[in-house]
Amino acid sequence: MSDATVPDELALFFEHSPIALALASPADDNPLVLVNSGFRDLTGYPSSDVVGQNCRMLQGDADNAEARAKLRAFLANDAMANVRTLIVNFKKDGTPFVNLLYMSRLRSLRGDTRYIFASQFDASRAQPELLQAYDRDLGSTLSKLTPLAAESGIIVEGSLTAIANSATTIAQARLTLSDLDDSSFL
Ligand SMILES: Cc1cc2nc3c(=O)[nH]c(=O)nc-3n(C[C@H](O)[C@H](O)[C@H](O)COP(=O)(O)O)c2cc1C
């Protein structure tokens, strides 16, 4: 059903986007088919470590029960346009961070999901202004992607709901990170 090969012009666009991006197959256990330079810089993982894996590998032993339930609800519900959640992740070197994860779908003209689209942002070490800038970058990435993807017969779904209160989101992420620092993770 799904074609794991990402069209060249989309792969190029992803690679040069200023933010962390990933694409996964809708089939099986959602193996990653592409991660860009922003993802590799953020997580420290080269593509060869993560492509073919489910991205939950970034969660290590973190519980993340609430966040994972939200992500699973999105994946299970085709009518849900997108999802946004904070989730505890670890870089390749073991450094924990609180990932503000955005997920939506890229569909074929027939309406079936070609790829799950995702973007990641470290909200635990950012200032509110940086989160706002990221949100703008994600919004403009999605709007630039829309006509480009259309050329390959792919529809970009899920208009971005901007983070309403970036200071609150940052505060929440920092609190989660400091709770982690006090726990047995480190
Ligand atoms: C394209 C894509 C990117 C994802 N990126 C991340 C990520 O950066 N960090 C993370 O913790 N989970 C990420 N996920 C979510 C997990 O892969 C998984 O869907 C989530 O943990 C819920 O399922 P589970 O409870 O079976 O693990 C991503 C999923 C997809 C499809």
mmCIF file with all atom_site columns, C-alpha atoms and ligand atoms in Angstrom, residues 21-26 29-34 39 42-43 53-59 64-65 67-75 87-89 97 99 101-104 115-121, ligand 1:
data_model
loop_
_atom_site.group_PDB
_atom_site.id
_atom_site.type_symbol
_atom_site.label_atom_id
_atom_site.label_alt_id
_atom_site.label_comp_id
_atom_site.label_asym_id
_atom_site.label_entity_id
_atom_site.label_seq_id
_atom_site.pdbx_PDB_ins_code
_atom_site.Cartn_x
_atom_site.Cartn_y
_atom_site.Cartn_z
_atom_site.occupancy
_atom_site.B_iso_or_equiv
_atom_site.pdbx_formal_charge
_atom_site.auth_seq_id
_atom_site.auth_comp_id
_atom_site.auth_asym_id
_atom_site.auth_atom_id
_atom_site.pdbx_PDB_model_num
ATOM   1  C CA  . LEU A 1 21  ? 11.709 16.710 10.432 1.00 0.00 ? 21  LEU A CA  1
ATOM   2  C CA  . ALA A 1 22  ? 10.949 13.012 10.023 1.00 0.00 ? 22  ALA A CA  1
ATOM   3  C CA  . LEU A 1 23  ? 8.753  10.875 7.791  1.00 0.00 ? 23  LEU A CA  1
ATOM   4  C CA  . ALA A 1 24  ? 7.494  7.416  8.682  1.00 0.00 ? 24  ALA A CA  1
ATOM   5  C CA  . SER A 1 25  ? 5.598  4.769  6.794  1.00 0.00 ? 25  SER A CA  1
ATOM   6  C CA  . PRO A 1 26  ? 1.925  4.336  7.772  1.00 0.00 ? 26  PRO A CA  1
ATOM   7  C CA  . ASP A 1 29  ? 4.984  -0.265 13.175 1.00 0.00 ? 29  ASP A CA  1
ATOM   8  C CA  . ASN A 1 30  ? 5.590  3.091  11.453 1.00 0.00 ? 30  ASN A CA  1
ATOM   9  C CA  . PRO A 1 31  ? 9.263  2.685  10.589 1.00 0.00 ? 31  PRO A CA  1
ATOM   10 C CA  . LEU A 1 32  ? 11.047 5.963  9.822  1.00 0.00 ? 32  LEU A CA  1
ATOM   11 C CA  . VAL A 1 33  ? 11.798 6.395  6.121  1.00 0.00 ? 33  VAL A CA  1
ATOM   12 C CA  . LEU A 1 34  ? 13.597 9.736  6.328  1.00 0.00 ? 34  LEU A CA  1
ATOM   13 C CA  . PHE A 1 39  ? 16.655 15.766 13.310 1.00 0.00 ? 39  PHE A CA  1
ATOM   14 C CA  . LEU A 1 42  ? 18.886 17.493 17.564 1.00 0.00 ? 42  LEU A CA  1
ATOM   15 C CA  . THR A 1 43  ? 19.131 13.811 18.438 1.00 0.00 ? 43  THR A CA  1
ATOM   16 C CA  . GLN A 1 53  ? 13.125 1.933  13.320 1.00 0.00 ? 53  GLN A CA  1
ATOM   17 C CA  . ASN A 1 54  ? 10.068 3.244  15.128 1.00 0.00 ? 54  ASN A CA  1
ATOM   18 C CA  . CYS A 1 55  ? 10.862 6.686  16.568 1.00 0.00 ? 55  CYS A CA  1
ATOM   19 C CA  . ARG A 1 56  ? 9.879  5.537  20.070 1.00 0.00 ? 56  ARG A CA  1
ATOM   20 C CA  . MET A 1 57  ? 13.507 4.458  20.319 1.00 0.00 ? 57  MET A CA  1
ATOM   21 C CA  . LEU A 1 58  ? 14.174 8.082  21.398 1.00 0.00 ? 58  LEU A CA  1
ATOM   22 C CA  . GLN A 1 59  ? 12.079 7.513  24.539 1.00 0.00 ? 59  GLN A CA  1
ATOM   23 C CA  . ASN A 1 64  ? 5.550  9.060  28.763 1.00 0.00 ? 64  ASN A CA  1
ATOM   24 C CA  . ALA A 1 65  ? 2.212  7.252  29.256 1.00 0.00 ? 65  ALA A CA  1
ATOM   25 C CA  . ALA A 1 67  ? 1.969  11.594 25.653 1.00 0.00 ? 67  ALA A CA  1
ATOM   26 C CA  . ARG A 1 68  ? 2.144  8.150  24.046 1.00 0.00 ? 68  ARG A CA  1
ATOM   27 C CA  . ALA A 1 69  ? -1.613 7.679  24.478 1.00 0.00 ? 69  ALA A CA  1
ATOM   28 C CA  . LYS A 1 70  ? -2.147 10.991 22.625 1.00 0.00 ? 70  LYS A CA  1
ATOM   29 C CA  . LEU A 1 71  ? 0.175  9.892  19.800 1.00 0.00 ? 71  LEU A CA  1
ATOM   30 C CA  . ARG A 1 72  ? -1.475 6.470  19.560 1.00 0.00 ? 72  ARG A CA  1
ATOM   31 C CA  . ALA A 1 73  ? -4.922 8.126  19.434 1.00 0.00 ? 73  ALA A CA  1
ATOM   32 C CA  . PHE A 1 74  ? -3.743 10.250 16.500 1.00 0.00 ? 74  PHE A CA  1
ATOM   33 C CA  . LEU A 1 75  ? -2.289 7.248  14.667 1.00 0.00 ? 75  LEU A CA  1
ATOM   34 C CA  . ILE A 1 87  ? 7.423  13.939 25.306 1.00 0.00 ? 87  ILE A CA  1
ATOM   35 C CA  . VAL A 1 88  ? 10.612 12.925 27.104 1.00 0.00 ? 88  VAL A CA  1
ATOM   36 C CA  . ASN A 1 89  ? 13.337 11.815 24.702 1.00 0.00 ? 89  ASN A CA  1
ATOM   37 C CA  . PHE A 1 97  ? 15.309 16.558 26.510 1.00 0.00 ? 97  PHE A CA  1
ATOM   38 C CA  . ASN A 1 99  ? 10.563 17.103 22.729 1.00 0.00 ? 99  ASN A CA  1
ATOM   39 C CA  . LEU A 1 101 ? 6.487  16.725 18.857 1.00 0.00 ? 101 LEU A CA  1
ATOM   40 C CA  . TYR A 1 102 ? 4.123  17.635 16.004 1.00 0.00 ? 102 TYR A CA  1
ATOM   41 C CA  . MET A 1 103 ? 2.602  14.939 13.818 1.00 0.00 ? 103 MET A CA  1
ATOM   42 C CA  . SER A 1 104 ? 0.283  15.024 10.807 1.00 0.00 ? 104 SER A CA  1
ATOM   43 C CA  . TYR A 1 115 ? 3.598  9.125  5.150  1.00 0.00 ? 115 TYR A CA  1
ATOM   44 C CA  . ILE A 1 116 ? 3.273  10.254 8.719  1.00 0.00 ? 116 ILE A CA  1
ATOM   45 C CA  . PHE A 1 117 ? 4.974  13.644 8.976  1.00 0.00 ? 117 PHE A CA  1
ATOM   46 C CA  . ALA A 1 118 ? 6.658  14.774 12.194 1.00 0.00 ? 118 ALA A CA  1
ATOM   47 C CA  . SER A 1 119 ? 8.696  17.660 13.529 1.00 0.00 ? 119 SER A CA  1
ATOM   48 C CA  . GLN A 1 120 ? 10.689 17.767 16.754 1.00 0.00 ? 120 GLN A CA  1
ATOM   49 C CA  . PHE A 1 121 ? 11.840 20.683 18.946 1.00 0.00 ? 121 PHE A CA  1
HETATM 50 C C1  . LIG B 2 .   ? 6.982  10.181 11.805 1.00 0.00 ? 1   LIG B C1  1
HETATM 51 C C2  . LIG B 2 .   ? 6.977  9.909  13.280 1.00 0.00 ? 1   LIG B C2  1
HETATM 52 C C3  . LIG B 2 .   ? 7.887  10.600 14.074 1.00 0.00 ? 1   LIG B C3  1
HETATM 53 C C4  . LIG B 2 .   ? 7.913  10.395 15.449 1.00 0.00 ? 1   LIG B C4  1
HETATM 54 N N1  . LIG B 2 .   ? 8.818  11.076 16.196 1.00 0.00 ? 1   LIG B N1  1
HETATM 55 C C5  . LIG B 2 .   ? 8.903  10.818 17.512 1.00 0.00 ? 1   LIG B C5  1
HETATM 56 C C6  . LIG B 2 .   ? 9.873  11.490 18.308 1.00 0.00 ? 1   LIG B C6  1
HETATM 57 O O1  . LIG B 2 .   ? 10.649 12.317 17.831 1.00 0.00 ? 1   LIG B O1  1
HETATM 58 N N2  . LIG B 2 .   ? 9.911  11.183 19.622 1.00 0.00 ? 1   LIG B N2  1
HETATM 59 C C7  . LIG B 2 .   ? 9.051  10.282 20.201 1.00 0.00 ? 1   LIG B C7  1
HETATM 60 O O2  . LIG B 2 .   ? 9.143  10.070 21.399 1.00 0.00 ? 1   LIG B O2  1
HETATM 61 N N3  . LIG B 2 .   ? 8.108  9.660  19.484 1.00 0.00 ? 1   LIG B N3  1
HETATM 62 C C8  . LIG B 2 .   ? 8.022  9.904  18.151 1.00 0.00 ? 1   LIG B C8  1
HETATM 63 N N4  . LIG B 2 .   ? 7.055  9.273  17.411 1.00 0.00 ? 1   LIG B N4  1
HETATM 64 C C9  . LIG B 2 .   ? 6.022  8.475  18.104 1.00 0.00 ? 1   LIG B C9  1
HETATM 65 C C10 . LIG B 2 .   ? 6.366  7.020  18.321 1.00 0.00 ? 1   LIG B C10 1
HETATM 66 O O3  . LIG B 2 .   ? 6.905  6.471  17.159 1.00 0.00 ? 1   LIG B O3  1
HETATM 67 C C11 . LIG B 2 .   ? 5.094  6.212  18.707 1.00 0.00 ? 1   LIG B C11 1
HETATM 68 O O4  . LIG B 2 .   ? 4.096  6.415  17.731 1.00 0.00 ? 1   LIG B O4  1
HETATM 69 C C12 . LIG B 2 .   ? 4.550  6.641  20.064 1.00 0.00 ? 1   LIG B C12 1
HETATM 70 O O5  . LIG B 2 .   ? 5.527  6.317  21.041 1.00 0.00 ? 1   LIG B O5  1
HETATM 71 C C13 . LIG B 2 .   ? 3.213  5.971  20.455 1.00 0.00 ? 1   LIG B C13 1
HETATM 72 O O6  . LIG B 2 .   ? 3.243  4.604  20.273 1.00 0.00 ? 1   LIG B O6  1
HETATM 73 P P1  . LIG B 2 .   ? 3.741  3.521  21.378 1.00 0.00 ? 1   LIG B P1  1
HETATM 74 O O7  . LIG B 2 .   ? 3.039  3.810  22.660 1.00 0.00 ? 1   LIG B O7  1
HETATM 75 O O8  . LIG B 2 .   ? 3.404  2.229  20.734 1.00 0.00 ? 1   LIG B O8  1
HETATM 76 O O9  . LIG B 2 .   ? 5.238  3.718  21.527 1.00 0.00 ? 1   LIG B O9  1
HETATM 77 C C14 . LIG B 2 .   ? 7.019  9.468  16.042 1.00 0.00 ? 1   LIG B C14 1
HETATM 78 C C15 . LIG B 2 .   ? 6.124  8.765  15.233 1.00 0.00 ? 1   LIG B C15 1
HETATM 79 C C16 . LIG B 2 .   ? 6.088  8.979  13.872 1.00 0.00 ? 1   LIG B C16 1
HETATM 80 C C17 . LIG B 2 .   ? 5.103  8.198  13.046 1.00 0.00 ? 1   LIG B C17 1
#
